[in-house]
PDB file of C-alpha atoms in Angstrom:
ATOM      1  CA  LYS C  28      39.263  36.331 -27.668  1.00 44.00           C
ATOM      2  CA  SER C  29      43.203  37.606 -26.608  1.00 45.00           C
ATOM      3  CA  LEU C  30      44.357  35.452 -23.429  1.00 45.00           C
ATOM      4  CA  SER C  31      46.057  37.096 -21.026  1.00 42.00           C
ATOM      5  CA  ARG C  32      49.663  38.398 -20.380  1.00 41.00           C
ATOM      6  CA  ASP C  33      49.955  35.132 -18.252  1.00 46.00           C
ATOM      7  CA  ALA C  34      48.097  32.499 -20.040  1.00 43.00           C
ATOM      8  CA  ALA C  35      50.221  33.745 -23.023  1.00 45.00           C
ATOM      9  CA  THR C  36      53.667  34.004 -22.343  1.00 46.00           C
ATOM     10  CA  PRO C  37      55.547  30.518 -21.454  1.00 50.00           C
ATOM     11  CA  ALA C  38      56.713  30.385 -17.996  1.00 49.00           C
ATOM     12  CA  PRO C  39      61.031  30.733 -18.076  1.00 51.00           C
ATOM     13  CA  ALA C  40      62.912  28.239 -18.337  1.00 52.00           C
ATOM     14  CA  PRO C  41      65.008  27.318 -15.295  1.00 50.00           C
ATOM     15  CA  SER C  42      68.871  29.452 -14.850  1.00 48.00           C
ATOM     16  CA  SER C  43      71.116  27.250 -16.317  1.00 46.00           C
ATOM     17  CA  THR C  44      73.732  28.878 -13.876  1.00 48.00           C
ATOM     18  CA  ALA C  45      71.455  27.036 -11.115  1.00 47.00           C
ATOM     19  CA  THR C  46      73.892  24.701  -9.175  1.00 49.00           C
ATOM     20  CA  VAL C  47      73.222  21.949  -6.758  1.00 48.00           C
ATOM     21  CA  PRO C  48      75.145  20.911  -4.249  1.00 58.00           C
ATOM     22  CA  VAL C  49      77.609  18.444  -4.849  1.00 77.00           C
ATOM     23  CA  VAL C  50      77.517  15.967  -1.795  1.00 87.00           C
ATOM     24  CA  GLN C  51      80.727  13.539  -1.250  1.00 93.00           C
ATOM     25  CA  ARG C  52      80.298   9.812  -0.715  1.00 95.00           C
ATOM     26  CA  LEU C  53      82.820   8.845   2.309  1.00 96.00           C
ATOM     27  CA  ALA C  54      83.996   5.666   4.257  1.00 97.00           C
ATOM     28  CA  VAL C  55      86.188   5.690   7.399  1.00 97.00           C
ATOM     29  CA  LEU C  56      87.576   1.901   7.088  1.00 97.00           C
ATOM     30  CA  PRO C  57      89.516   0.692  10.883  1.00 96.00           C
ATOM     31  CA  PHE C  58      93.131   2.918  10.358  1.00 96.00           C
ATOM     32  CA  GLU C  59      95.883  -0.033  10.817  1.00 96.00           C
ATOM     33  CA  ASN C  60      97.311  -0.736  14.324  1.00 95.00           C
ATOM     34  CA  LEU C  61     100.917  -0.697  14.360  1.00 95.00           C
ATOM     35  CA  GLY C  62     101.487  -0.709  17.778  1.00 91.00           C
ATOM     36  CA  ARG C  63     100.919  -3.301  20.701  1.00 90.00           C
ATOM     37  CA  PRO C  64      97.822  -4.700  20.621  1.00 91.00           C
ATOM     38  CA  GLU C  65      96.707  -4.099  23.447  1.00 90.00           C
ATOM     39  CA  ASP C  66      96.218  -0.234  22.058  1.00 89.00           C
ATOM     40  CA  ALA C  67      94.167  -1.071  19.801  1.00 91.00           C
ATOM     41  CA  TYR C  68      91.650   0.555  21.970  1.00 91.00           C
ATOM     42  CA  VAL C  69      93.369   4.679  20.330  1.00 90.00           C
ATOM     43  CA  VAL C  70      92.948   2.980  17.019  1.00 93.00           C
ATOM     44  CA  ASP C  71      90.293   2.584  16.926  1.00 93.00           C
ATOM     45  CA  GLY C  72      88.473   5.094  19.355  1.00 91.00           C
ATOM     46  CA  LEU C  73      90.574   8.003  17.433  1.00 92.00           C
ATOM     47  CA  THR C  74      89.260   6.284  13.832  1.00 95.00           C
ATOM     48  CA  ASP C  75      85.461   7.092  15.185  1.00 94.00           C
ATOM     49  CA  GLU C  76      86.656  10.759  16.296  1.00 92.00           C
ATOM     50  CA  ILE C  77      87.283  11.173  12.592  1.00 94.00           C
ATOM     51  CA  ARG C  78      84.900   9.609  10.986  1.00 95.00           C
ATOM     52  CA  SER C  79      82.044  11.855  13.670  1.00 94.00           C
ATOM     53  CA  LYS C  80      83.852  14.545  12.915  1.00 93.00           C
ATOM     54  CA  LEU C  81      83.532  13.794   9.208  1.00 95.00           C
ATOM     55  CA  ALA C  82      79.890  13.624   9.447  1.00 94.00           C
ATOM     56  CA  GLY C  83      79.101  16.881  10.963  1.00 93.00           C
ATOM     57  CA  VAL C  84      80.754  18.272   7.775  1.00 93.00           C
ATOM     58  CA  PRO C  85      77.829  20.168   5.199  1.00 93.00           C
ATOM     59  CA  GLY C  86      78.869  17.915   1.778  1.00 93.00           C
ATOM     60  CA  VAL C  87      79.916  15.324   2.983  1.00 95.00           C
ATOM     61  CA  GLN C  88      77.719  12.101   3.913  1.00 96.00           C
ATOM     62  CA  VAL C  89      79.891   9.085   5.744  1.00 97.00           C
ATOM     63  CA  ILE C  90      78.753   5.850   5.536  1.00 97.00           C
ATOM     64  CA  ALA C  91      78.329   3.750   8.731  1.00 96.00           C
ATOM     65  CA  ARG C  92      80.440   2.341  11.225  1.00 94.00           C
ATOM     66  CA  SER C  93      78.724  -1.403  11.676  1.00 93.00           C
ATOM     67  CA  SER C  94      79.461  -1.348   7.466  1.00 96.00           C
ATOM     68  CA  SER C  95      83.004   0.882   7.365  1.00 96.00           C
ATOM     69  CA  ASN C  96      84.224  -1.732  10.028  1.00 94.00           C
ATOM     70  CA  GLN C  97      83.222  -5.385   7.767  1.00 95.00           C
ATOM     71  CA  TYR C  98      86.271  -4.292   6.226  1.00 96.00           C
ATOM     72  CA  ARG C  99      88.945  -4.172   9.307  1.00 94.00           C
ATOM     73  CA  ALA C 100      92.177  -5.659   8.154  1.00 90.00           C
ATOM     74  CA  THR C 101      90.582  -6.334   4.767  1.00 92.00           C
ATOM     75  CA  THR C 102      92.685  -7.776   1.795  1.00 93.00           C
ATOM     76  CA  LYS C 103      89.514  -7.224  -1.170  1.00 94.00           C
ATOM     77  CA  PRO C 104      90.910  -4.352  -3.590  1.00 93.00           C
ATOM     78  CA  LEU C 105      89.395  -0.566  -3.188  1.00 94.00           C
ATOM     79  CA  PRO C 106      88.036  -0.256  -5.861  1.00 93.00           C
ATOM     80  CA  ASP C 107      86.191  -3.594  -5.079  1.00 94.00           C
ATOM     81  CA  VAL C 108      85.460  -1.874  -1.215  1.00 95.00           C
ATOM     82  CA  ALA C 109      84.000   1.540  -2.550  1.00 95.00           C
ATOM     83  CA  ARG C 110      81.834   0.049  -5.309  1.00 94.00           C
ATOM     84  CA  GLU C 111      80.243  -2.202  -2.366  1.00 96.00           C
ATOM     85  CA  LEU C 112      80.355   0.701  -0.843  1.00 96.00           C
ATOM     86  CA  GLY C 113      78.468   2.976  -3.097  1.00 95.00           C
ATOM     87  CA  VAL C 114      81.443   5.503  -2.436  1.00 96.00           C
ATOM     88  CA  ARG C 115      84.190   7.867  -4.169  1.00 94.00           C
ATOM     89  CA  TYR C 116      86.488   8.174  -1.210  1.00 97.00           C
ATOM     90  CA  VAL C 117      88.145   5.593   1.307  1.00 97.00           C
ATOM     91  CA  LEU C 118      90.257   7.434   3.769  1.00 97.00           C
ATOM     92  CA  THR C 119      92.144   4.025   5.110  1.00 97.00           C
ATOM     93  CA  GLY C 120      95.254   4.828   7.866  1.00 96.00           C
ATOM     94  CA  THR C 121      98.140   3.784   9.739  1.00 96.00           C
ATOM     95  CA  VAL C 122      98.678   4.216  14.306  1.00 95.00           C
ATOM     96  CA  ARG C 123     100.818   3.808  16.029  1.00 93.00           C
ATOM     97  CA  SER C 124     100.182   4.487  19.618  1.00 87.00           C
ATOM     98  CA  GLU C 125     103.442   4.590  22.357  1.00 83.00           C
ATOM     99  CA  PRO C 126     102.979   4.983  25.736  1.00 76.00           C
ATOM    100  CA  SER C 127     104.617   7.189  29.497  1.00 74.00           C
ATOM    101  CA  VAL C 128     107.880   5.601  29.841  1.00 73.00           C
ATOM    102  CA  ALA C 129     110.347   7.638  31.238  1.00 72.00           C
ATOM    103  CA  GLY C 130     107.823  10.946  31.904  1.00 69.00           C
ATOM    104  CA  ARG C 131     107.872  11.364  28.779  1.00 72.00           C
ATOM    105  CA  PRO C 132     103.749  12.138  27.408  1.00 75.00           C
ATOM    106  CA  SER C 133     102.355   9.274  25.538  1.00 82.00           C
ATOM    107  CA  ARG C 134     102.115   9.807  21.570  1.00 88.00           C
ATOM    108  CA  VAL C 135     100.739   8.551  19.088  1.00 90.00           C
ATOM    109  CA  ARG C 136     101.693   8.564  15.397  1.00 93.00           C
ATOM    110  CA  VAL C 137      99.136   8.191  11.749  1.00 96.00           C
ATOM    111  CA  ASN C 138      99.732   8.358   8.520  1.00 96.00           C
ATOM    112  CA  PRO C 139      95.999   8.995   7.544  1.00 97.00           C
ATOM    113  CA  GLU C 140      95.663   8.328   2.741  1.00 97.00           C
ATOM    114  CA  LEU C 141      92.461   9.877   1.274  1.00 97.00           C
ATOM    115  CA  VAL C 142      91.626   7.807  -1.876  1.00 97.00           C
ATOM    116  CA  GLU C 143      89.797   8.744  -4.707  1.00 96.00           C
ATOM    117  CA  ILE C 144      88.237   5.910  -6.949  1.00 94.00           C
ATOM    118  CA  THR C 145      87.207   6.876 -10.030  1.00 86.00           C
ATOM    119  CA  SER C 146      85.257   5.137 -12.889  1.00 77.00           C
ATOM    120  CA  GLY C 147      86.538   2.715 -15.351  1.00 70.00           C
ATOM    121  CA  THR C 148      89.767   1.065 -14.763  1.00 68.00           C
ATOM    122  CA  ALA C 149      91.745   3.680 -13.887  1.00 78.00           C
ATOM    123  CA  ALA C 150      93.596   2.819 -10.206  1.00 88.00           C
ATOM    124  CA  PRO C 151      92.550   4.491  -7.036  1.00 92.00           C
ATOM    125  CA  VAL C 152      95.167   8.345  -6.483  1.00 93.00           C
ATOM    126  CA  SER C 153      95.988   9.155  -3.767  1.00 95.00           C
ATOM    127  CA  ARG C 154      94.193  13.121  -2.754  1.00 95.00           C
ATOM    128  CA  TRP C 155      95.814  12.941   0.380  1.00 95.00           C
ATOM    129  CA  THR C 156      98.408  11.888   2.806  1.00 95.00           C
ATOM    130  CA  ASN C 157     100.478  12.965   5.584  1.00 94.00           C
ATOM    131  CA  THR C 158     102.194  11.371   9.320  1.00 94.00           C
ATOM    132  CA  LEU C 159     101.011  13.719  12.161  1.00 94.00           C
ATOM    133  CA  ASP C 160     102.760  12.690  15.361  1.00 92.00           C
ATOM    134  CA  ALA C 161     100.579  14.557  18.530  1.00 90.00           C
ATOM    135  CA  THR C 162     101.120  13.242  22.397  1.00 86.00           C
ATOM    136  CA  MET C 163      97.563  12.396  23.849  1.00 80.00           C
ATOM    137  CA  ASP C 164      97.118  15.987  25.005  1.00 81.00           C
ATOM    138  CA  ASP C 165      97.022  17.469  21.401  1.00 87.00           C
ATOM    139  CA  VAL C 166      95.295  14.280  20.165  1.00 87.00           C
ATOM    140  CA  PHE C 167      92.212  16.165  19.031  1.00 87.00           C
ATOM    141  CA  GLY C 168      93.666  19.256  17.565  1.00 88.00           C
ATOM    142  CA  MET C 169      95.381  16.370  14.939  1.00 91.00           C
ATOM    143  CA  GLN C 170      91.668  14.892  14.451  1.00 91.00           C
ATOM    144  CA  ALA C 171      90.553  17.512  14.315  1.00 90.00           C
ATOM    145  CA  ASP C 172      93.191  18.696  11.324  1.00 92.00           C
ATOM    146  CA  ILE C 173      93.061  15.040   9.746  1.00 94.00           C
ATOM    147  CA  ALA C 174      89.159  15.610   9.178  1.00 93.00           C
ATOM    148  CA  GLY C 175      89.289  19.314   7.797  1.00 92.00           C
ATOM    149  CA  ARG C 176      92.318  18.096   5.077  1.00 93.00           C
ATOM    150  CA  VAL C 177      90.481  14.945   3.936  1.00 95.00           C
ATOM    151  CA  VAL C 178      87.776  17.795   3.932  1.00 93.00           C
ATOM    152  CA  GLY C 179      89.943  19.976   0.997  1.00 92.00           C
ATOM    153  CA  ALA C 180      91.046  17.170  -0.616  1.00 94.00           C
ATOM    154  CA  MET C 181      87.397  16.310  -1.563  1.00 93.00           C
ATOM    155  CA  ASN C 182      86.639  20.121  -3.233  1.00 89.00           C
ATOM    156  CA  VAL C 183      84.604  20.591  -0.289  1.00 89.00           C
ATOM    157  CA  ALA C 184      83.796  24.284   0.838  1.00 82.00           C
ATOM    158  CA  LEU C 185      84.244  24.772   4.530  1.00 79.00           C
ATOM    159  CA  ALA C 186      81.951  27.566   6.358  1.00 80.00           C
ATOM    160  CA  GLY C 187      82.922  29.099   9.504  1.00 78.00           C
ATOM    161  CA  GLY C 188      81.230  27.264  11.940  1.00 85.00           C
ATOM    162  CA  THR C 189      81.892  24.216  10.206  1.00 86.00           C
ATOM    163  CA  ARG C 190      86.052  24.894  11.194  1.00 85.00           C
ATOM    164  CA  THR C 191      84.260  26.083  14.697  1.00 87.00           C
ATOM    165  CA  TYR C 192      83.405  22.380  14.985  1.00 87.00           C
ATOM    166  CA  LEU C 193      85.657  21.073  14.119  1.00 86.00           C
ATOM    167  CA  ALA C 194      88.050  22.161  16.108  1.00 85.00           C
ATOM    168  CA  GLU C 195      85.959  21.677  18.828  1.00 86.00           C
ATOM    169  CA  VAL C 196      87.378  19.180  21.515  1.00 83.00           C
ATOM    170  CA  PRO C 197      85.549  16.625  24.055  1.00 81.00           C
ATOM    171  CA  THR C 198      87.575  17.955  27.293  1.00 82.00           C
ATOM    172  CA  HIS C 199      90.693  19.013  28.295  1.00 83.00           C
ATOM    173  CA  ASP C 200      92.383  15.397  30.457  1.00 87.00           C
ATOM    174  CA  PRO C 201      93.369  12.987  28.059  1.00 83.00           C
ATOM    175  CA  SER C 202      93.277  10.400  30.844  1.00 87.00           C
ATOM    176  CA  ALA C 203      90.085  11.349  31.233  1.00 91.00           C
ATOM    177  CA  TYR C 204      89.475  10.370  27.651  1.00 89.00           C
ATOM    178  CA  ASP C 205      91.575   7.644  27.964  1.00 88.00           C
ATOM    179  CA  ALA C 206      89.867   6.334  30.323  1.00 92.00           C
ATOM    180  CA  TYR C 207      86.575   6.865  28.474  1.00 92.00           C
ATOM    181  CA  LEU C 208      88.453   4.929  25.267  1.00 91.00           C
ATOM    182  CA  ARG C 209      88.658   1.932  27.081  1.00 91.00           C
ATOM    183  CA  GLY C 210      85.330   2.086  28.810  1.00 93.00           C
ATOM    184  CA  LYS C 211      83.875   2.005  25.068  1.00 90.00           C
ATOM    185  CA  GLU C 212      85.917  -0.272  23.734  1.00 90.00           C
ATOM    186  CA  ILE C 213      84.273  -3.100  26.161  1.00 89.00           C
ATOM    187  CA  VAL C 214      80.956  -4.690  23.450  1.00 84.00           C
ATOM    188  CA  LYS C 215      80.658  -7.806  25.877  1.00 83.00           C
ATOM    189  CA  THR C 216      77.330  -7.831  27.867  1.00 85.00           C
ATOM    190  CA  ASP C 217      77.974 -10.020  30.661  1.00 89.00           C
ATOM    191  CA  PRO C 218      78.322  -8.899  34.451  1.00 92.00           C
ATOM    192  CA  VAL C 219      81.559  -8.464  34.702  1.00 92.00           C
ATOM    193  CA  ASP C 220      82.336  -6.690  31.579  1.00 92.00           C
ATOM    194  CA  LEU C 221      79.820  -4.173  31.874  1.00 93.00           C
ATOM    195  CA  ARG C 222      80.585  -4.114  35.833  1.00 94.00           C
ATOM    196  CA  ARG C 223      84.474  -2.745  34.361  1.00 93.00           C
ATOM    197  CA  ARG C 224      82.917  -0.587  31.481  1.00 94.00           C
ATOM    198  CA  LEU C 225      80.873   0.929  33.987  1.00 95.00           C
ATOM    199  CA  ARG C 226      84.359   1.148  36.261  1.00 96.00           C
ATOM    200  CA  TYR C 227      86.069   3.475  33.309  1.00 94.00           C
ATOM    201  CA  PHE C 228      83.151   5.590  32.508  1.00 95.00           C
ATOM    202  CA  ARG C 229      82.986   6.812  35.811  1.00 96.00           C
ATOM    203  CA  GLN C 230      86.931   6.836  36.125  1.00 94.00           C
ATOM    204  CA  ALA C 231      86.927   8.839  32.464  1.00 93.00           C
ATOM    205  CA  VAL C 232      83.259  11.763  34.465  1.00 93.00           C
TER     206      VAL C 232
END
């Protein structure tokens, strides 16, 4: 008895041209504050915003803030940090903020660097670095620019919707953003600090 066509014909092998989307893993380490100690809240806020932007990009997996922040001001070599976090790319940076003086708007200067860590004994490679300077009015555009350039340096394609997402800004009022960052920086839970935190958030609203 002859076999039916379905039974006699082997199933076609998966196409060798089919590709699985590559997901790049990235850790955003806390940026270093080169300015006044009291401006640390600006540096932390900028780092968090860049991390948040990158986490929303398809094709990029970003290590959580709680895991990355344990390497604040670390002296460990980047290959060790990358191995412990299980990432190929690490984004570091320095930030210097300048307060408003004599009517001149406050400014932020950021020097980010994307480093690729390869397997073996090869030294880490700088894939992208730059120095960006912006007023607080333009800080959201700078954050979007950094995120977009980091994604491009990791060879992750950006769709039109993702570009729109990166360009979105939460507010056009720099004073509201400053108040939000000041409130966000307060993590103590005693009544005095909670009232300060609430006061800043109300001011931001």
